[in-house]
Amino acid sequence: MKGILFAILGGACITLQGIANTRISGSIGTWQAATLTQFTGFIVALIILMCVGAGKWREFQQVKPLYLAGGSFAAIIIFSNVTAIQQIGVTLMVSMLLIAQLGMTVIMETNGFFGLKKQKISGAQLIGIGMMISGVFLLKG
Amino acid sequence: MTGILFSLMAGSLVSIQAIFNSKVNERAGTWATTTLVLGLGFLASLTIGFILEGKQLFAWQEMQPWFWFSGLIGVGVVMSLVQAMKRLSPTIAIAIVMTSEVLFALLWDSLGWMGLEQVPFTINKLLGVLVIIGGIFVLKFGGKRERQKVSEAA
């Protein structure tokens, strides 16, 4: 039960983040909002890291540099999120984002990208994506 | 139309980033990974913003005090997800997170919250969202194949 509540809270925070970034962008600009929120988030995460023990930094050397660079995508992600919310609203943005997120994951699995175990696309995955796309048409109509 | 394209681009990048981050996470743990991810996101935004806008990047005329605390939401996301994953299987945790994302989106659109343009609630919108949630669960739970841990979380 607690796990479910945390998952719900996590989802709410993800959507809230997009709305807050959009609100801040309206006042000071989008790149400004992305820079500011990630700077403060970084400082807080760094403080938590110091408290829980920072020794694991060295483990970064064991990870491929490409994988370490994933964080930089957030600049484009936040910019796209905010621009999309301004144009099409939160519900449609989140829906399209989830379709692309799940669809891309399926594509990466099917091709075995980035060391993922290669597996055939399943009927359920196709039906699921199809349902999500129909849902978007209902939303818009 | 461009709004749709931007959403699709964001979603694709989120899925790739989730896989990259999970590879870092396996080695370095949650908080070292989160610190790295937010630090790089900050540097990338700073760099692109400075290239596009120069010194304007630092002219925050309509700054409000609470903007300084918005970064805490991201930390809240990480904490909640870590706790949810600890108690549930990654597949069910992610399905619930996504359900919550889209339901809260509908709620906040309908309320026109935080200066959002209010999007009137209709039964069609609720139906659309429910079909989308159904799709998420079919995709995540249909078929009984063993799935690799890394991709489950993406």
mmCIF file of C-alpha atoms in Angstrom:
data_model
loop_
_atom_site.group_PDB
_atom_site.id
_atom_site.type_symbol
_atom_site.label_atom_id
_atom_site.label_comp_id
_atom_site.label_asym_id
_atom_site.label_seq_id
_atom_site.Cartn_x
_atom_site.Cartn_y
_atom_site.Cartn_z
ATOM 1 C CA MET A 1 0.000 0.000 0.000
ATOM 2 C CA LYS A 2 2.776 2.438 0.920
ATOM 3 C CA GLY A 3 4.508 1.530 -2.333
ATOM 4 C CA ILE A 4 1.406 2.492 -4.300
ATOM 5 C CA LEU A 5 1.157 5.827 -2.477
ATOM 6 C CA PHE A 6 4.813 6.609 -3.231
ATOM 7 C CA ALA A 7 4.262 5.723 -6.910
ATOM 8 C CA ILE A 8 1.225 8.053 -7.038
ATOM 9 C CA LEU A 9 3.207 10.813 -5.325
ATOM 10 C CA GLY A 10 6.085 10.301 -7.778
ATOM 11 C CA GLY A 11 3.763 10.626 -10.773
ATOM 12 C CA ALA A 12 2.143 13.743 -9.312
ATOM 13 C CA CYS A 13 5.591 15.298 -8.771
ATOM 14 C CA ILE A 14 6.639 14.540 -12.377
ATOM 15 C CA THR A 15 3.575 16.346 -13.744
ATOM 16 C CA LEU A 16 3.929 19.136 -11.166
ATOM 17 C CA GLN A 17 7.531 19.647 -12.294
ATOM 18 C CA GLY A 18 6.357 20.320 -15.858
ATOM 19 C CA ILE A 19 3.718 22.793 -14.663
ATOM 20 C CA ALA A 20 6.116 24.598 -12.308
ATOM 21 C CA ASN A 21 8.731 24.873 -15.072
ATOM 22 C CA THR A 22 6.084 26.306 -17.399
ATOM 23 C CA ARG A 23 4.997 28.844 -14.775
ATOM 24 C CA ILE A 24 8.608 29.884 -14.096
ATOM 25 C CA SER A 25 9.330 30.058 -17.845
ATOM 26 C CA GLY A 26 6.453 32.521 -18.211
ATOM 27 C CA SER A 27 8.187 34.885 -15.778
ATOM 28 C CA ILE A 28 11.910 34.564 -16.470
ATOM 29 C CA GLY A 29 12.228 32.512 -19.695
ATOM 30 C CA THR A 30 12.526 28.807 -20.506
ATOM 31 C CA TRP A 31 16.310 28.305 -20.494
ATOM 32 C CA GLN A 32 16.429 30.403 -17.336
ATOM 33 C CA ALA A 33 13.851 28.099 -15.718
ATOM 34 C CA ALA A 34 15.723 24.951 -16.794
ATOM 35 C CA THR A 35 19.029 26.353 -15.506
ATOM 36 C CA LEU A 36 17.585 27.528 -12.181
ATOM 37 C CA THR A 37 15.533 24.448 -11.231
ATOM 38 C CA GLN A 38 18.304 22.030 -12.084
ATOM 39 C CA PHE A 39 20.855 24.126 -10.228
ATOM 40 C CA THR A 40 18.796 24.085 -7.024
ATOM 41 C CA GLY A 41 17.946 20.405 -7.506
ATOM 42 C CA PHE A 42 21.634 19.641 -7.983
ATOM 43 C CA ILE A 43 22.598 21.455 -4.767
ATOM 44 C CA VAL A 44 19.951 19.588 -2.745
ATOM 45 C CA ALA A 45 20.923 16.220 -4.252
ATOM 46 C CA LEU A 46 24.581 16.992 -3.500
ATOM 47 C CA ILE A 47 23.739 17.732 0.150
ATOM 48 C CA ILE A 48 21.814 14.445 0.418
ATOM 49 C CA LEU A 49 24.729 12.625 -1.221
ATOM 50 C CA MET A 50 27.129 14.087 1.376
ATOM 51 C CA CYS A 51 24.812 12.883 4.151
ATOM 52 C CA VAL A 52 24.423 9.340 2.841
ATOM 53 C CA GLY A 53 28.122 9.036 1.978
ATOM 54 C CA ALA A 54 29.810 10.268 -1.172
ATOM 55 C CA GLY A 55 32.262 7.419 -1.582
ATOM 56 C CA LYS A 56 30.463 6.012 -4.582
ATOM 57 C CA TRP A 57 31.676 8.786 -6.893
ATOM 58 C CA ARG A 58 34.578 6.587 -7.921
ATOM 59 C CA GLU A 59 32.157 4.079 -9.363
ATOM 60 C CA PHE A 60 31.505 6.522 -12.213
ATOM 61 C CA GLN A 61 34.781 5.331 -13.735
ATOM 62 C CA GLN A 62 33.214 1.901 -14.180
ATOM 63 C CA VAL A 63 30.402 3.262 -16.359
ATOM 64 C CA LYS A 64 30.660 3.987 -20.100
ATOM 65 C CA PRO A 65 31.057 7.772 -20.643
ATOM 66 C CA LEU A 66 28.043 7.779 -22.988
ATOM 67 C CA TYR A 67 25.785 6.545 -20.187
ATOM 68 C CA LEU A 68 27.157 9.142 -17.772
ATOM 69 C CA ALA A 69 26.084 11.893 -20.184
ATOM 70 C CA GLY A 70 22.357 11.063 -19.979
ATOM 71 C CA GLY A 71 21.692 13.926 -17.567
ATOM 72 C CA SER A 72 22.485 16.525 -20.218
ATOM 73 C CA PHE A 73 19.371 15.450 -22.180
ATOM 74 C CA ALA A 74 17.295 17.141 -19.503
ATOM 75 C CA ALA A 75 18.002 20.566 -21.040
ATOM 76 C CA ILE A 76 16.184 19.557 -24.237
ATOM 77 C CA ILE A 77 13.542 17.579 -22.295
ATOM 78 C CA ILE A 78 12.592 20.550 -20.093
ATOM 79 C CA PHE A 79 12.576 22.971 -23.045
ATOM 80 C CA SER A 80 10.335 20.598 -25.040
ATOM 81 C CA ASN A 81 8.025 19.961 -22.072
ATOM 82 C CA VAL A 82 7.469 23.641 -21.396
ATOM 83 C CA THR A 83 6.978 24.552 -25.066
ATOM 84 C CA ALA A 84 4.504 21.679 -25.509
ATOM 85 C CA ILE A 85 2.502 22.567 -22.363
ATOM 86 C CA GLN A 86 2.230 26.183 -23.581
ATOM 87 C CA GLN A 87 0.865 24.981 -26.927
ATOM 88 C CA ILE A 88 -1.301 21.926 -26.201
ATOM 89 C CA GLY A 89 -1.877 21.811 -22.423
ATOM 90 C CA VAL A 90 -0.647 19.411 -19.776
ATOM 91 C CA THR A 91 -2.883 16.375 -20.423
ATOM 92 C CA LEU A 92 -2.110 16.112 -24.116
ATOM 93 C CA MET A 93 1.603 16.780 -23.526
ATOM 94 C CA VAL A 94 1.876 14.062 -20.859
ATOM 95 C CA SER A 95 -0.116 11.599 -23.006
ATOM 96 C CA MET A 96 2.055 12.108 -26.096
ATOM 97 C CA LEU A 97 5.203 12.021 -23.973
ATOM 98 C CA LEU A 98 4.220 8.655 -22.464
ATOM 99 C CA ILE A 99 3.417 7.209 -25.904
ATOM 100 C CA ALA A 100 6.848 8.250 -27.180
ATOM 101 C CA GLN A 101 8.567 7.074 -23.990
ATOM 102 C CA LEU A 102 7.002 3.598 -24.042
ATOM 103 C CA GLY A 103 7.209 3.324 -27.846
ATOM 104 C CA MET A 104 10.900 4.233 -27.835
ATOM 105 C CA THR A 105 11.590 1.710 -25.075
ATOM 106 C CA VAL A 106 9.916 -0.999 -27.191
ATOM 107 C CA ILE A 107 11.995 0.045 -30.234
ATOM 108 C CA MET A 108 15.219 -0.082 -28.192
ATOM 109 C CA GLU A 109 14.344 -3.524 -26.818
ATOM 110 C CA THR A 110 13.389 -4.871 -30.237
ATOM 111 C CA ASN A 111 16.758 -3.779 -31.620
ATOM 112 C CA GLY A 112 18.783 -4.581 -28.521
ATOM 113 C CA PHE A 113 20.154 -1.021 -28.307
ATOM 114 C CA PHE A 114 22.436 0.045 -25.431
ATOM 115 C CA GLY A 115 23.045 -3.504 -24.232
ATOM 116 C CA LEU A 116 19.342 -4.232 -23.697
ATOM 117 C CA LYS A 117 18.427 -7.870 -24.135
ATOM 118 C CA LYS A 118 17.038 -8.174 -27.656
ATOM 119 C CA GLN A 119 13.445 -9.322 -27.643
ATOM 120 C CA LYS A 120 10.684 -9.510 -30.204
ATOM 121 C CA ILE A 121 7.897 -6.993 -30.056
ATOM 122 C CA SER A 122 4.818 -8.568 -28.471
ATOM 123 C CA GLY A 123 1.171 -8.315 -29.491
ATOM 124 C CA ALA A 124 0.374 -6.800 -26.104
ATOM 125 C CA GLN A 125 2.905 -4.023 -26.662
ATOM 126 C CA LEU A 126 1.367 -3.146 -30.035
ATOM 127 C CA ILE A 127 -2.175 -3.236 -28.630
ATOM 128 C CA GLY A 128 -1.110 -1.123 -25.640
ATOM 129 C CA ILE A 129 0.451 1.567 -27.862
ATOM 130 C CA GLY A 130 -2.608 1.419 -30.146
ATOM 131 C CA MET A 131 -4.889 1.984 -27.154
ATOM 132 C CA MET A 132 -2.820 4.933 -25.984
ATOM 133 C CA ILE A 133 -3.014 6.541 -29.430
ATOM 134 C CA SER A 134 -6.807 6.008 -29.579
ATOM 135 C CA GLY A 135 -7.032 7.575 -26.134
ATOM 136 C CA VAL A 136 -5.323 10.692 -27.482
ATOM 137 C CA PHE A 137 -7.906 10.946 -30.282
ATOM 138 C CA LEU A 138 -10.686 10.739 -27.667
ATOM 139 C CA LEU A 139 -8.923 13.399 -25.606
ATOM 140 C CA LYS A 140 -8.654 15.784 -28.533
ATOM 141 C CA GLY A 141 -12.151 15.152 -29.905
ATOM 142 C CA MET B 1 1.305 20.418 -34.168
ATOM 143 C CA THR B 2 4.700 21.599 -32.940
ATOM 144 C CA GLY B 3 3.413 20.961 -29.411
ATOM 145 C CA ILE B 4 2.890 17.308 -30.336
ATOM 146 C CA LEU B 5 6.362 17.049 -31.895
ATOM 147 C CA PHE B 6 7.991 18.579 -28.812
ATOM 148 C CA SER B 7 6.110 16.095 -26.579
ATOM 149 C CA LEU B 8 7.264 13.159 -28.704
ATOM 150 C CA MET B 9 10.851 14.377 -28.654
ATOM 151 C CA ALA B 10 10.747 14.773 -24.859
ATOM 152 C CA GLY B 11 9.307 11.264 -24.404
ATOM 153 C CA SER B 12 11.929 9.646 -26.626
ATOM 154 C CA LEU B 13 14.733 11.387 -24.769
ATOM 155 C CA VAL B 14 13.198 10.439 -21.390
ATOM 156 C CA SER B 15 13.250 6.751 -22.340
ATOM 157 C CA ILE B 16 16.881 6.844 -23.514
ATOM 158 C CA GLN B 17 17.881 8.853 -20.455
ATOM 159 C CA ALA B 18 16.114 6.355 -18.157
ATOM 160 C CA ILE B 19 18.212 3.515 -19.591
ATOM 161 C CA PHE B 20 21.472 5.473 -19.345
ATOM 162 C CA ASN B 21 20.669 6.580 -15.782
ATOM 163 C CA SER B 22 19.805 3.044 -14.699
ATOM 164 C CA LYS B 23 23.253 1.902 -15.884
ATOM 165 C CA VAL B 24 24.903 4.588 -13.766
ATOM 166 C CA ASN B 25 22.565 3.767 -10.879
ATOM 167 C CA GLU B 26 23.594 0.090 -10.847
ATOM 168 C CA ARG B 27 27.146 1.156 -10.018
ATOM 169 C CA ALA B 28 26.964 4.467 -8.223
ATOM 170 C CA GLY B 29 23.649 4.329 -6.345
ATOM 171 C CA THR B 30 20.676 6.678 -6.299
ATOM 172 C CA TRP B 31 22.116 9.909 -4.928
ATOM 173 C CA ALA B 32 25.437 9.948 -6.764
ATOM 174 C CA THR B 33 23.437 9.294 -9.947
ATOM 175 C CA THR B 34 20.828 11.973 -9.178
ATOM 176 C CA THR B 35 23.538 14.518 -8.363
ATOM 177 C CA LEU B 36 25.338 13.760 -11.635
ATOM 178 C CA VAL B 37 22.146 13.858 -13.707
ATOM 179 C CA LEU B 38 20.932 17.193 -12.274
ATOM 180 C CA GLY B 39 24.437 18.685 -12.423
ATOM 181 C CA LEU B 40 24.811 17.815 -16.114
ATOM 182 C CA GLY B 41 21.267 18.982 -16.879
ATOM 183 C CA PHE B 42 22.153 22.297 -15.223
ATOM 184 C CA LEU B 43 25.400 22.659 -17.209
ATOM 185 C CA ALA B 44 23.689 21.775 -20.491
ATOM 186 C CA SER B 45 20.852 24.275 -19.884
ATOM 187 C CA LEU B 46 23.345 26.952 -18.860
ATOM 188 C CA THR B 47 25.447 26.364 -21.992
ATOM 189 C CA ILE B 48 22.571 26.272 -24.498
ATOM 190 C CA GLY B 49 20.823 29.186 -22.768
ATOM 191 C CA PHE B 50 24.001 31.289 -22.845
ATOM 192 C CA ILE B 51 24.651 30.510 -26.525
ATOM 193 C CA LEU B 52 21.087 31.468 -27.469
ATOM 194 C CA GLU B 53 20.490 34.406 -25.138
ATOM 195 C CA GLY B 54 23.865 35.648 -23.885
ATOM 196 C CA LYS B 55 23.724 37.748 -20.726
ATOM 197 C CA GLN B 56 19.913 37.797 -20.946
ATOM 198 C CA LEU B 57 20.107 34.337 -19.395
ATOM 199 C CA PHE B 58 20.816 35.994 -16.050
ATOM 200 C CA ALA B 59 18.276 38.833 -16.281
ATOM 201 C CA TRP B 60 15.532 37.381 -14.098
ATOM 202 C CA GLN B 61 13.239 40.397 -13.937
ATOM 203 C CA GLU B 62 10.082 38.748 -12.670
ATOM 204 C CA MET B 63 11.802 36.414 -10.262
ATOM 205 C CA GLN B 64 9.690 35.154 -7.361
ATOM 206 C CA PRO B 65 11.174 33.622 -4.213
ATOM 207 C CA TRP B 66 9.477 30.231 -4.653
ATOM 208 C CA PHE B 67 11.249 29.701 -7.971
ATOM 209 C CA TRP B 68 14.357 28.905 -5.931
ATOM 210 C CA PHE B 69 12.623 25.909 -4.414
ATOM 211 C CA SER B 70 11.242 24.358 -7.609
ATOM 212 C CA GLY B 71 14.306 22.110 -7.835
ATOM 213 C CA LEU B 72 13.004 20.299 -4.758
ATOM 214 C CA ILE B 73 10.216 18.797 -6.876
ATOM 215 C CA GLY B 74 12.803 16.845 -8.867
ATOM 216 C CA VAL B 75 14.346 15.560 -5.653
ATOM 217 C CA GLY B 76 10.823 14.586 -4.532
ATOM 218 C CA VAL B 77 10.423 12.586 -7.752
ATOM 219 C CA VAL B 78 13.602 10.602 -7.070
ATOM 220 C CA MET B 79 12.717 9.940 -3.416
ATOM 221 C CA SER B 80 9.194 8.775 -4.251
ATOM 222 C CA LEU B 81 10.343 6.510 -7.075
ATOM 223 C CA VAL B 82 13.067 4.926 -4.951
ATOM 224 C CA GLN B 83 10.546 4.181 -2.176
ATOM 225 C CA ALA B 84 7.956 2.847 -4.641
ATOM 226 C CA MET B 85 10.505 0.589 -6.379
ATOM 227 C CA LYS B 86 11.640 -0.790 -3.023
ATOM 228 C CA ARG B 87 8.102 -1.959 -2.231
ATOM 229 C CA LEU B 88 6.693 -2.879 -5.644
ATOM 230 C CA SER B 89 8.019 -4.590 -8.761
ATOM 231 C CA PRO B 90 9.502 -2.024 -11.194
ATOM 232 C CA THR B 91 6.822 -2.822 -13.784
ATOM 233 C CA ILE B 92 3.871 -2.137 -11.492
ATOM 234 C CA ALA B 93 5.595 0.880 -9.937
ATOM 235 C CA ILE B 94 6.161 2.489 -13.362
ATOM 236 C CA ALA B 95 2.612 1.702 -14.519
ATOM 237 C CA ILE B 96 1.194 3.438 -11.422
ATOM 238 C CA VAL B 97 3.575 6.397 -11.792
ATOM 239 C CA MET B 98 2.452 6.907 -15.400
ATOM 240 C CA THR B 99 -1.221 6.568 -14.439
ATOM 241 C CA SER B 100 -0.748 9.178 -11.748
ATOM 242 C CA GLU B 101 1.083 11.494 -14.183
ATOM 243 C CA VAL B 102 -1.760 11.563 -16.685
ATOM 244 C CA LEU B 103 -4.558 11.779 -14.059
ATOM 245 C CA PHE B 104 -2.899 14.717 -12.303
ATOM 246 C CA ALA B 105 -2.350 16.328 -15.711
ATOM 247 C CA LEU B 106 -6.106 16.138 -16.380
ATOM 248 C CA LEU B 107 -6.889 17.465 -12.898
ATOM 249 C CA TRP B 108 -4.545 20.435 -13.157
ATOM 250 C CA ASP B 109 -5.578 21.262 -16.750
ATOM 251 C CA SER B 110 -9.222 21.265 -15.638
ATOM 252 C CA LEU B 111 -8.487 23.521 -12.665
ATOM 253 C CA GLY B 112 -6.314 25.886 -14.724
ATOM 254 C CA TRP B 113 -3.858 25.757 -11.871
ATOM 255 C CA MET B 114 -0.653 27.852 -11.514
ATOM 256 C CA GLY B 115 -1.517 30.223 -14.326
ATOM 257 C CA LEU B 116 -2.192 27.420 -16.795
ATOM 258 C CA GLU B 117 -4.817 28.164 -19.408
ATOM 259 C CA GLN B 118 -7.876 26.308 -18.108
ATOM 260 C CA VAL B 119 -8.907 23.406 -20.358
ATOM 261 C CA PRO B 120 -12.557 22.623 -19.614
ATOM 262 C CA PHE B 121 -13.189 19.106 -18.297
ATOM 263 C CA THR B 122 -15.352 16.847 -20.477
ATOM 264 C CA ILE B 123 -16.397 13.204 -20.191
ATOM 265 C CA ASN B 124 -14.552 12.569 -23.491
ATOM 266 C CA LYS B 125 -11.305 13.741 -21.902
ATOM 267 C CA LEU B 126 -11.808 11.409 -18.950
ATOM 268 C CA LEU B 127 -12.582 8.519 -21.329
ATOM 269 C CA GLY B 128 -9.476 9.329 -23.380
ATOM 270 C CA VAL B 129 -7.306 9.319 -20.266
ATOM 271 C CA LEU B 130 -8.824 6.014 -19.071
ATOM 272 C CA VAL B 131 -8.128 4.379 -22.456
ATOM 273 C CA ILE B 132 -4.531 5.663 -22.287
ATOM 274 C CA ILE B 133 -4.149 4.182 -18.788
ATOM 275 C CA GLY B 134 -5.619 0.891 -20.079
ATOM 276 C CA GLY B 135 -3.012 0.954 -22.852
ATOM 277 C CA ILE B 136 -0.190 1.457 -20.333
ATOM 278 C CA PHE B 137 -1.310 -1.591 -18.329
ATOM 279 C CA VAL B 138 -1.819 -3.789 -21.415
ATOM 280 C CA LEU B 139 1.654 -2.838 -22.659
ATOM 281 C CA LYS B 140 3.315 -3.419 -19.293
ATOM 282 C CA PHE B 141 1.488 -6.587 -18.228
ATOM 283 C CA GLY B 142 0.271 -8.254 -21.449
ATOM 284 C CA GLY B 143 2.249 -11.411 -22.228
ATOM 285 C CA LYS B 144 4.330 -13.130 -19.614
ATOM 286 C CA ARG B 145 7.803 -12.678 -21.054
ATOM 287 C CA GLU B 146 10.685 -12.254 -18.671
ATOM 288 C CA ARG B 147 11.844 -8.704 -19.165
ATOM 289 C CA GLN B 148 15.248 -7.316 -18.511
ATOM 290 C CA LYS B 149 15.460 -5.266 -15.355
ATOM 291 C CA VAL B 150 17.079 -2.261 -16.975
ATOM 292 C CA SER B 151 14.324 -1.792 -19.518
ATOM 293 C CA GLU B 152 11.547 -2.369 -17.020
ATOM 294 C CA ALA B 153 12.286 0.885 -15.317
ATOM 295 C CA ALA B 154 12.301 2.861 -18.557
#
